[in-house]
Amino acid sequence: MREQAVPARPIMKRLKHLLLGAALTAAAAFVAAPQPAAAGVLGDVNGDGVVDIKDVQVLSDYLVGNSTYVPHPENADVNGDGVID
């Protein structure tokens, strides 16, 4: 029985498509990877990116009991003891 030679073109075409598909899949996975959130600024209680009098007002209202809501409590814990201060 005589063996037939496998044509090189279909194999190369299939290999090219396979490699292209793998490259596109890897690129899509890399681009779509979620980015970690940027660390907040300590003292920026209202989350506007600036520590200013507005943050003092939000924190003051919370501390004296005029408000029970702090938009970014992780930024209000300035000394890292787990308590909004």
PDB file of C-alpha atoms in Angstrom:
ATOM      1  CA  MET A   1       0.000   0.000   0.000  1.00  0.00           C
ATOM      2  CA  ARG A   2       1.375   3.324  -1.002  1.00  0.00           C
ATOM      3  CA  GLU A   3       1.236   6.277   1.418  1.00  0.00           C
ATOM      4  CA  GLN A   4      -0.106   9.481   0.064  1.00  0.00           C
ATOM      5  CA  ALA A   5       1.646  12.732   0.789  1.00  0.00           C
ATOM      6  CA  VAL A   6      -0.370  15.234   2.779  1.00  0.00           C
ATOM      7  CA  PRO A   7      -0.594  18.536   0.947  1.00  0.00           C
ATOM      8  CA  ALA A   8       1.299  21.232   2.857  1.00  0.00           C
ATOM      9  CA  ARG A   9      -1.027  24.109   2.000  1.00  0.00           C
ATOM     10  CA  PRO A  10      -4.139  22.998   3.946  1.00  0.00           C
ATOM     11  CA  ILE A  11      -2.035  22.146   6.995  1.00  0.00           C
ATOM     12  CA  MET A  12      -0.240  25.500   6.933  1.00  0.00           C
ATOM     13  CA  LYS A  13      -3.523  27.344   6.424  1.00  0.00           C
ATOM     14  CA  ARG A  14      -5.122  25.500   9.329  1.00  0.00           C
ATOM     15  CA  LEU A  15      -2.060  26.136  11.518  1.00  0.00           C
ATOM     16  CA  LYS A  16      -2.095  29.827  10.610  1.00  0.00           C
ATOM     17  CA  HIS A  17      -5.774  30.121  11.543  1.00  0.00           C
ATOM     18  CA  LEU A  18      -5.220  28.223  14.769  1.00  0.00           C
ATOM     19  CA  LEU A  19      -2.320  30.471  15.802  1.00  0.00           C
ATOM     20  CA  LEU A  20      -4.226  33.613  14.837  1.00  0.00           C
ATOM     21  CA  GLY A  21      -7.223  32.477  16.868  1.00  0.00           C
ATOM     22  CA  ALA A  22      -5.034  31.721  19.876  1.00  0.00           C
ATOM     23  CA  ALA A  23      -3.331  35.114  19.610  1.00  0.00           C
ATOM     24  CA  LEU A  24      -6.658  36.958  19.379  1.00  0.00           C
ATOM     25  CA  THR A  25      -8.054  35.025  22.329  1.00  0.00           C
ATOM     26  CA  ALA A  26      -4.995  35.824  24.427  1.00  0.00           C
ATOM     27  CA  ALA A  27      -5.143  39.496  23.429  1.00  0.00           C
ATOM     28  CA  ALA A  28      -8.838  39.719  24.306  1.00  0.00           C
ATOM     29  CA  ALA A  29      -8.247  38.114  27.693  1.00  0.00           C
ATOM     30  CA  PHE A  30      -5.430  40.548  28.431  1.00  0.00           C
ATOM     31  CA  VAL A  31      -7.412  43.632  27.419  1.00  0.00           C
ATOM     32  CA  ALA A  32     -10.576  42.566  29.234  1.00  0.00           C
ATOM     33  CA  ALA A  33      -8.798  41.800  32.509  1.00  0.00           C
ATOM     34  CA  PRO A  34     -10.258  43.901  35.310  1.00  0.00           C
ATOM     35  CA  GLN A  35      -7.997  46.542  36.729  1.00  0.00           C
ATOM     36  CA  PRO A  36      -7.684  46.966  40.481  1.00  0.00           C
ATOM     37  CA  ALA A  37      -9.400  50.014  41.873  1.00  0.00           C
ATOM     38  CA  ALA A  38      -7.206  52.963  42.623  1.00  0.00           C
ATOM     39  CA  ALA A  39      -6.470  53.465  46.287  1.00  0.00           C
ATOM     40  CA  GLY A  40      -8.528  56.220  47.872  1.00  0.00           C
ATOM     41  CA  VAL A  41      -7.041  59.338  49.361  1.00  0.00           C
ATOM     42  CA  LEU A  42      -7.195  59.383  53.133  1.00  0.00           C
ATOM     43  CA  GLY A  43      -9.439  62.246  54.172  1.00  0.00           C
ATOM     44  CA  ASP A  44     -11.348  62.330  50.862  1.00  0.00           C
ATOM     45  CA  VAL A  45     -14.582  61.301  52.538  1.00  0.00           C
ATOM     46  CA  ASN A  46     -16.922  62.415  49.734  1.00  0.00           C
ATOM     47  CA  GLY A  47     -14.820  60.758  46.985  1.00  0.00           C
ATOM     48  CA  ASP A  48     -14.297  63.783  44.725  1.00  0.00           C
ATOM     49  CA  GLY A  49     -10.520  63.269  44.616  1.00  0.00           C
ATOM     50  CA  VAL A  50      -9.723  66.327  46.742  1.00  0.00           C
ATOM     51  CA  VAL A  51      -9.413  66.690  50.500  1.00  0.00           C
ATOM     52  CA  ASP A  52     -11.185  69.952  51.262  1.00  0.00           C
ATOM     53  CA  ILE A  53     -13.797  71.629  53.460  1.00  0.00           C
ATOM     54  CA  LYS A  54     -16.554  69.493  51.896  1.00  0.00           C
ATOM     55  CA  ASP A  55     -14.908  66.391  53.373  1.00  0.00           C
ATOM     56  CA  VAL A  56     -14.693  68.087  56.761  1.00  0.00           C
ATOM     57  CA  GLN A  57     -18.412  68.922  56.573  1.00  0.00           C
ATOM     58  CA  VAL A  58     -19.417  65.334  55.682  1.00  0.00           C
ATOM     59  CA  LEU A  59     -17.239  63.901  58.448  1.00  0.00           C
ATOM     60  CA  SER A  60     -18.388  66.510  60.968  1.00  0.00           C
ATOM     61  CA  ASP A  61     -22.059  65.797  60.238  1.00  0.00           C
ATOM     62  CA  TYR A  62     -21.410  62.084  60.758  1.00  0.00           C
ATOM     63  CA  LEU A  63     -19.437  62.499  63.977  1.00  0.00           C
ATOM     64  CA  VAL A  64     -21.980  64.800  65.660  1.00  0.00           C
ATOM     65  CA  GLY A  65     -24.888  62.575  64.612  1.00  0.00           C
ATOM     66  CA  ASN A  66     -26.492  64.816  61.968  1.00  0.00           C
ATOM     67  CA  SER A  67     -25.905  62.118  59.330  1.00  0.00           C
ATOM     68  CA  THR A  68     -25.507  58.352  59.322  1.00  0.00           C
ATOM     69  CA  TYR A  69     -24.033  58.190  55.801  1.00  0.00           C
ATOM     70  CA  VAL A  70     -20.370  58.538  54.854  1.00  0.00           C
ATOM     71  CA  PRO A  71     -19.821  58.043  51.081  1.00  0.00           C
ATOM     72  CA  HIS A  72     -16.307  56.596  51.446  1.00  0.00           C
ATOM     73  CA  PRO A  73     -15.795  55.319  54.992  1.00  0.00           C
ATOM     74  CA  GLU A  74     -12.486  53.675  54.001  1.00  0.00           C
ATOM     75  CA  ASN A  75     -11.078  57.179  53.440  1.00  0.00           C
ATOM     76  CA  ALA A  76     -12.513  58.482  56.717  1.00  0.00           C
ATOM     77  CA  ASP A  77     -10.423  56.079  58.831  1.00  0.00           C
ATOM     78  CA  VAL A  78      -7.313  58.245  58.710  1.00  0.00           C
ATOM     79  CA  ASN A  79      -5.305  56.475  61.422  1.00  0.00           C
ATOM     80  CA  GLY A  80      -6.169  52.923  60.285  1.00  0.00           C
ATOM     81  CA  ASP A  81      -7.737  51.677  63.510  1.00  0.00           C
ATOM     82  CA  GLY A  82     -11.006  50.623  61.840  1.00  0.00           C
ATOM     83  CA  VAL A  83     -13.010  53.533  63.255  1.00  0.00           C
ATOM     84  CA  ILE A  84     -14.249  56.552  61.322  1.00  0.00           C
ATOM     85  CA  ASP A  85     -12.506  59.479  62.926  1.00  0.00           C
TER      86      ASP A  85
END
